[in-house]
mmCIF file of C-alpha atoms in Angstrom:
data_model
loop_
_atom_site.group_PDB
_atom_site.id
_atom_site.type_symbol
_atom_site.label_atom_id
_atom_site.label_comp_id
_atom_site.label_asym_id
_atom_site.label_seq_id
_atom_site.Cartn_x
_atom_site.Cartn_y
_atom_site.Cartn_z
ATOM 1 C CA UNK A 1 0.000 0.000 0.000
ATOM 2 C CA UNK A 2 2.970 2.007 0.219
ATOM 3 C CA UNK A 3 2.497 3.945 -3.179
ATOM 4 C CA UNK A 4 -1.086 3.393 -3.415
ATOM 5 C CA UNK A 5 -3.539 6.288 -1.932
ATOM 6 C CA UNK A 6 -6.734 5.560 -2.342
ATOM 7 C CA UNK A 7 -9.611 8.669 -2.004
ATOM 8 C CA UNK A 8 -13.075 7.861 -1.984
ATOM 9 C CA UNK A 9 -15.795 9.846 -3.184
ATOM 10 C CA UNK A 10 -20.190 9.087 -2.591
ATOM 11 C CA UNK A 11 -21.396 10.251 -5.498
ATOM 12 C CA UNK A 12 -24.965 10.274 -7.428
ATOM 13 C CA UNK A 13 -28.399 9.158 -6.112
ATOM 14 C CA UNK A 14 -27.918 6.093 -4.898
ATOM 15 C CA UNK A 15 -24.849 6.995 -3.271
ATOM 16 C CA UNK A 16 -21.935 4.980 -5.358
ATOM 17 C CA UNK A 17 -18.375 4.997 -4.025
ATOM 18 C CA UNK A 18 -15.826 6.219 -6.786
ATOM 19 C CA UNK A 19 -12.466 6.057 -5.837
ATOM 20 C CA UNK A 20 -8.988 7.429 -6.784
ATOM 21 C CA UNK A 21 -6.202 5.129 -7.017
ATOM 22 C CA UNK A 22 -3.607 7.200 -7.188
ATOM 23 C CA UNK A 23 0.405 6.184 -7.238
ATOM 24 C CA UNK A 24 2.180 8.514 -4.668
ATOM 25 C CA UNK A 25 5.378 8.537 -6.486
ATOM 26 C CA UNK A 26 3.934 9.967 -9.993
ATOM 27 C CA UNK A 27 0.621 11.420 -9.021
ATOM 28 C CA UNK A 28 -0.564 9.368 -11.558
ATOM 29 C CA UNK A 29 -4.440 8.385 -10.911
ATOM 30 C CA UNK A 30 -7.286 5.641 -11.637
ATOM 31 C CA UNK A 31 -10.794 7.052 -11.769
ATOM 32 C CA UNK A 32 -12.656 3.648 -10.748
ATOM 33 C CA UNK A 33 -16.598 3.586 -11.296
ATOM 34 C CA UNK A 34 -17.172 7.993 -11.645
ATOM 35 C CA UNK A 35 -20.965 7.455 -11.452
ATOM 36 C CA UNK A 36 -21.534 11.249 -10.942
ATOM 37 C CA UNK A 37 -20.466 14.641 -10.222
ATOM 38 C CA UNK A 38 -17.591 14.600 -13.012
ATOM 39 C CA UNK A 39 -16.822 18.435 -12.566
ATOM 40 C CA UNK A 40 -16.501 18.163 -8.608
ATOM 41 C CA UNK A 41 -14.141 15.215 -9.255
ATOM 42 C CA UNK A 42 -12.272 16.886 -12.301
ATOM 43 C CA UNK A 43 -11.700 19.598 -9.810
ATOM 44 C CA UNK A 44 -10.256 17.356 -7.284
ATOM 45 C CA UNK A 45 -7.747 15.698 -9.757
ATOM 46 C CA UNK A 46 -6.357 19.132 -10.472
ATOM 47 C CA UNK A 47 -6.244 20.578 -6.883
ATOM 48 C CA UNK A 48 -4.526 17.205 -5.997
ATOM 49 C CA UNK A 49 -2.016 18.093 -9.316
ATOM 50 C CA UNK A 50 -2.733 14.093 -10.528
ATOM 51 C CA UNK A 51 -2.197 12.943 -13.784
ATOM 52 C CA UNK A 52 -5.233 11.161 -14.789
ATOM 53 C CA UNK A 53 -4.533 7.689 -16.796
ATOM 54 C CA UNK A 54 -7.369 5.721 -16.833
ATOM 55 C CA UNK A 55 -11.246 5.242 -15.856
ATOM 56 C CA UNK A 56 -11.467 1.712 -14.420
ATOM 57 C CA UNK A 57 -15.314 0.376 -14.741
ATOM 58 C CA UNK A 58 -16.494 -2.415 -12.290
ATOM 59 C CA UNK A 59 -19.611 -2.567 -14.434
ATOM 60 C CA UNK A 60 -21.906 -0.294 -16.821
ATOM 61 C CA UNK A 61 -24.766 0.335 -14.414
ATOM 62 C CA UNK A 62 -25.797 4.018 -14.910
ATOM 63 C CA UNK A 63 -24.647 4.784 -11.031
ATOM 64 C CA UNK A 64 -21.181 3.711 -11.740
ATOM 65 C CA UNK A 65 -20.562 5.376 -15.689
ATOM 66 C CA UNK A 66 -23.100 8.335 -15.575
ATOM 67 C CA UNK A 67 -20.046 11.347 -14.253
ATOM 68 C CA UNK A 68 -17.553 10.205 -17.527
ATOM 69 C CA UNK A 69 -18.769 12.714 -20.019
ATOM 70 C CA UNK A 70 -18.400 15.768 -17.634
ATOM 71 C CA UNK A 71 -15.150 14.424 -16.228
ATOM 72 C CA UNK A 72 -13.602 14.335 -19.680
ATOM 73 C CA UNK A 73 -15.173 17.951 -20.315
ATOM 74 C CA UNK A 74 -14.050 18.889 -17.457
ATOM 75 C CA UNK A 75 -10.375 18.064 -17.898
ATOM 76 C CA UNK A 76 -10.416 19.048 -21.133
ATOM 77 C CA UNK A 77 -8.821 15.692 -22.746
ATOM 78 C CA UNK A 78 -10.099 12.355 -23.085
ATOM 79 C CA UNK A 79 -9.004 9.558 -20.430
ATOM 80 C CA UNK A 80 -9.623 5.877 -21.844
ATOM 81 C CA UNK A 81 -12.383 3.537 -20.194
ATOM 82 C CA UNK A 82 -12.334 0.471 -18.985
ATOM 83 C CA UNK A 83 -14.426 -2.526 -18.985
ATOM 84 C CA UNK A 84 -15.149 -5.937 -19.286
ATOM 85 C CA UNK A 85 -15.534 -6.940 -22.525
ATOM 86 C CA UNK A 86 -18.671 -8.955 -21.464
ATOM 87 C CA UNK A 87 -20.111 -5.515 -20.618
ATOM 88 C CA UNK A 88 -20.311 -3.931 -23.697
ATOM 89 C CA UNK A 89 -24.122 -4.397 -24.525
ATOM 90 C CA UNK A 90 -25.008 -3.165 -20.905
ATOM 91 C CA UNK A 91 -23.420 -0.216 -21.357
ATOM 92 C CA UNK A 92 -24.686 0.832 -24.380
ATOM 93 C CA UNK A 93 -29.213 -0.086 -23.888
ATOM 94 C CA UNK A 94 -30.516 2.185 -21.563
ATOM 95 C CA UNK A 95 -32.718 -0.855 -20.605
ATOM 96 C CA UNK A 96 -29.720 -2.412 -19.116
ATOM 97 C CA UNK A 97 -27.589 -0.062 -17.811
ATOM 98 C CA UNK A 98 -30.812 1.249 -15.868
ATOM 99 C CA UNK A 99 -30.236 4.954 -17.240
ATOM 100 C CA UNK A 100 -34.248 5.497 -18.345
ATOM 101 C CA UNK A 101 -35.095 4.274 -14.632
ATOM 102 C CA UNK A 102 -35.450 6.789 -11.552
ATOM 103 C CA UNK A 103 -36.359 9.491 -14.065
ATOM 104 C CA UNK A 104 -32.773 9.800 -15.060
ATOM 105 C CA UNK A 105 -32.325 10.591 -18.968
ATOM 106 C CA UNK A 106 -32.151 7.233 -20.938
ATOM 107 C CA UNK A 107 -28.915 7.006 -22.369
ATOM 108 C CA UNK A 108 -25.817 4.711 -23.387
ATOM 109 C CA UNK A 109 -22.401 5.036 -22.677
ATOM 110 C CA UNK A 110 -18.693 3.282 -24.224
ATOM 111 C CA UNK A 111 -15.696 1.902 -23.069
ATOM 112 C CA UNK A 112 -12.398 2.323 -24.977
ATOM 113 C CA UNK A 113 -10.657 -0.622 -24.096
ATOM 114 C CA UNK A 114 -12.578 -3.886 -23.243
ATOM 115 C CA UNK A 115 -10.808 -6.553 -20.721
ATOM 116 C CA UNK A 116 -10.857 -10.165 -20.549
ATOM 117 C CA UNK A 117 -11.106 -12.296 -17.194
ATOM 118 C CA UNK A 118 -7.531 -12.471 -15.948
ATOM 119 C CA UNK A 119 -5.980 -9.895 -18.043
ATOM 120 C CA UNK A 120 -3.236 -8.475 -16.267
ATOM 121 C CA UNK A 121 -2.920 -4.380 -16.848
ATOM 122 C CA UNK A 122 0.118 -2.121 -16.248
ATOM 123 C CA UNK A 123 -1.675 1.300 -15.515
ATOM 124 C CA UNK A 124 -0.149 4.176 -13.382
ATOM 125 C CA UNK A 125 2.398 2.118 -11.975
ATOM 126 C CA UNK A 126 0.084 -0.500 -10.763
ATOM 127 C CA UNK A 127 -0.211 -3.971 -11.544
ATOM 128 C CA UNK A 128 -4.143 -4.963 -12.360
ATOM 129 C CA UNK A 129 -5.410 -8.514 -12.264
ATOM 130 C CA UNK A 130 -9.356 -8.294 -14.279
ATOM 131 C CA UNK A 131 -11.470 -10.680 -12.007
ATOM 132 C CA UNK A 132 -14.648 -11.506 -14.275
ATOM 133 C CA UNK A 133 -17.378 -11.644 -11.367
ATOM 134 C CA UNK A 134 -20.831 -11.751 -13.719
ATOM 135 C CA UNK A 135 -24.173 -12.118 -11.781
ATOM 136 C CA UNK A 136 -25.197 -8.048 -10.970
ATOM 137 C CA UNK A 137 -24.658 -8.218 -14.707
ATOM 138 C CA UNK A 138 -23.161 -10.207 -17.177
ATOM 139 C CA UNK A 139 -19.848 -8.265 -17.562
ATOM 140 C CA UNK A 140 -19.396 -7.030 -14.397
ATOM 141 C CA UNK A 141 -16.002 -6.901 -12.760
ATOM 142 C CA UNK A 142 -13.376 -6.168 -9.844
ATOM 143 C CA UNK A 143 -9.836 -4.970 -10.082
ATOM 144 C CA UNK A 144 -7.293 -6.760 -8.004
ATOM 145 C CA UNK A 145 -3.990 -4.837 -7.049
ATOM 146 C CA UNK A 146 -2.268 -8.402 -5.800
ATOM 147 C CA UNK A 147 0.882 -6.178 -4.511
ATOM 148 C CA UNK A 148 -1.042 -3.471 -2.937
ATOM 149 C CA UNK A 149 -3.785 -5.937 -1.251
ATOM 150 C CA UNK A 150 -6.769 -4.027 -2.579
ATOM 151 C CA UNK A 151 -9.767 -5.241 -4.683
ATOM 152 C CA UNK A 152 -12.145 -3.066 -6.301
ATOM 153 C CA UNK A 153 -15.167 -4.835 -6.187
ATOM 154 C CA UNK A 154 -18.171 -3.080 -7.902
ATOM 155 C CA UNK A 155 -21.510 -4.100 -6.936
ATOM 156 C CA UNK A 156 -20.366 -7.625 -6.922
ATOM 157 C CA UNK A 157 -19.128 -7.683 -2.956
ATOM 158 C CA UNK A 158 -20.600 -5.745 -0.232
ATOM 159 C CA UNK A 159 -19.661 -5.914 3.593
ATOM 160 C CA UNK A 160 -22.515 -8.085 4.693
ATOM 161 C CA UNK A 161 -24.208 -8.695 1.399
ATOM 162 C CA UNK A 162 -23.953 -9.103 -2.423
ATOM 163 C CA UNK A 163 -25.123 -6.635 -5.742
ATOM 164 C CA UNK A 164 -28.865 -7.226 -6.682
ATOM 165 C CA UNK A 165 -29.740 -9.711 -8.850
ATOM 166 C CA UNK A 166 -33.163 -8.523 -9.837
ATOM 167 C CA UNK A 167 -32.233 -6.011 -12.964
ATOM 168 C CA UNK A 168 -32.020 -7.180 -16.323
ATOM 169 C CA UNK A 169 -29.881 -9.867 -17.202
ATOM 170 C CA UNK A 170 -28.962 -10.467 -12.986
ATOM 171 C CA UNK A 171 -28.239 -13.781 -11.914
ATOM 172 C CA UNK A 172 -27.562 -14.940 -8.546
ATOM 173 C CA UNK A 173 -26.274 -18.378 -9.201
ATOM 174 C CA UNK A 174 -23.937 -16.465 -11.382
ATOM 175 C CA UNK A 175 -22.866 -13.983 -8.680
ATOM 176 C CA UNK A 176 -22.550 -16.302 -5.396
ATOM 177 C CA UNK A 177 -20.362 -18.762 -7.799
ATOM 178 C CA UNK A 178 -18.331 -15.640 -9.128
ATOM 179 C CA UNK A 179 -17.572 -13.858 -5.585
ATOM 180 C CA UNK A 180 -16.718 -17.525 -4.360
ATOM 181 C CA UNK A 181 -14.588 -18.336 -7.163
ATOM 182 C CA UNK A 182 -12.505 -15.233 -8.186
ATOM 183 C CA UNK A 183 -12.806 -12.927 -4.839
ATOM 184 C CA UNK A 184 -13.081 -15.331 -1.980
ATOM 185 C CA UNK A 185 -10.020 -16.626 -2.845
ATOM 186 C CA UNK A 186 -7.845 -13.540 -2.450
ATOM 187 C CA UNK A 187 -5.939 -13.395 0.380
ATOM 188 C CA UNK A 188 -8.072 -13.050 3.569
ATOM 189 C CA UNK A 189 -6.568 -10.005 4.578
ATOM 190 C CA UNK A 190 -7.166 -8.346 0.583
ATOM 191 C CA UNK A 191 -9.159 -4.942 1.761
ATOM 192 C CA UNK A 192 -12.332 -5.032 -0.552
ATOM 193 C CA UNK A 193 -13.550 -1.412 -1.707
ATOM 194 C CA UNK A 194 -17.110 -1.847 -2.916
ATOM 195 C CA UNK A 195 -19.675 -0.009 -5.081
ATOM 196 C CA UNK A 196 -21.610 1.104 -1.778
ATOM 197 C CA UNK A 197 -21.267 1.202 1.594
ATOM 198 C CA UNK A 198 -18.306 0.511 3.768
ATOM 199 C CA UNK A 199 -14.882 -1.015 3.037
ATOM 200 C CA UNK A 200 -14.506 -4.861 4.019
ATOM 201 C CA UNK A 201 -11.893 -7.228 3.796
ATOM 202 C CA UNK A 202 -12.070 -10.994 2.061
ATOM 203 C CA UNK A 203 -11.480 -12.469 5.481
ATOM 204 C CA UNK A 204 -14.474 -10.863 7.197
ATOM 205 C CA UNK A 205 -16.832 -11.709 4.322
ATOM 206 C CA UNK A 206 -15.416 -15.696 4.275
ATOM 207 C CA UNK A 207 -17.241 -15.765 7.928
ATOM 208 C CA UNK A 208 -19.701 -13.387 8.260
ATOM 209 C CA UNK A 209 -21.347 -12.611 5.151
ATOM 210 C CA UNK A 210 -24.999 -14.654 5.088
ATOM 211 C CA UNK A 211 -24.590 -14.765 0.679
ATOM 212 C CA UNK A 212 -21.733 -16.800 1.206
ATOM 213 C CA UNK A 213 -21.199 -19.050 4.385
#
């Protein structure tokens, strides 16, 4: 954790954790899941004096992906996005990504790179292991920083609970067997940063969380 800093920001309606991942070295930052309020946290990347590199999506759910366009307008220069490349389709329907819900204005949005399960990235001095965790939808996914101990884990992992399974295209087969498989399996003392709600770590969740025991 040494040269990671991680700042967390509760943005949007339903309250959505984005967070910073930024390398303390190089100032270079990770945008992960701006759902919201893309000016307030354009501002905040130049106050801090980061270097924005990427926008890391956990999934394409209109609370997580909504704050891109007025980040990038904000900064003035375009910073690729991130996804998996399962997630494609859910980003674009405003069906899926829940956008024409909640009288929000229907809408689609894009990634500029799409990830495969396991793909290792090299972004702002980070190593990035893509952990394919589909169930809250079918391309949803969390970002594992193996030598930092962190996992960003969407709306796949909650403390105490799981995403929702209800929306279109949810499964929760799906998600038990993919936070199981790819995120249970971390180290126990991996601190898990989720979509909403408090921090956790793998260990806690292993005994205590009612989805998964």
């Amino acid at each position: 954790m040494d040269k990671l800093q991680i700042e967390q920001f509760i943005v949007g309606p339903v309250q959505t954790n984005c967070y910073f991942a930024v390398h303390t070295d190089t100032k270079e930052a990770l945008i992960v899941d701006p759902g919201a309020s893309g000016r307030q946290l354009a501002q905040r990347i130049k106050d801090g004096g980061y270097t924005p590199v990427a926008i890391l999506l956990t999934h394409g759910h209109f609370d997580h992906a909504d704050g891109i366009a007025d980040l990038q307008k904000a900064l003035e220069h375009p910073i690729p996005v991130y996804a998996h490349e399962d997630e494609k389709e859910t980003l674009e329907e405003a069906r899926l990504n829940l956008s024409f819900s909640l009288d929000w204005n229907a809408r689609g949005y894009a990634a500029d790179v799409y990830v495969k399960d396991n793909e290792e990235l090299s972004l702002a001095g980070f190593s990035i292991k893509v952990l394919h965790t589909p169930g809250h939808t079918v391309g949803g996914c969390c970002y594992y920083f193996p030598e930092e101990n962190v996992v960003f884990s969407g709306d796949s992992l909650f403390c105490g609970s799981i995403g929702r399974t209800d929306f279109p295209q949810g499964s929760m087969s799906d998600l038990v067997r993919s936070v199981r498989d790819k995120i249970l399996t971390l180290p126990e003392d991996t601190q898990v940063l989720p979509g909403h709600d408090a921090a956790t770590t793998v260990g806690q969740e292993k005994i205590y969380n009612p989805f998964l025991v």
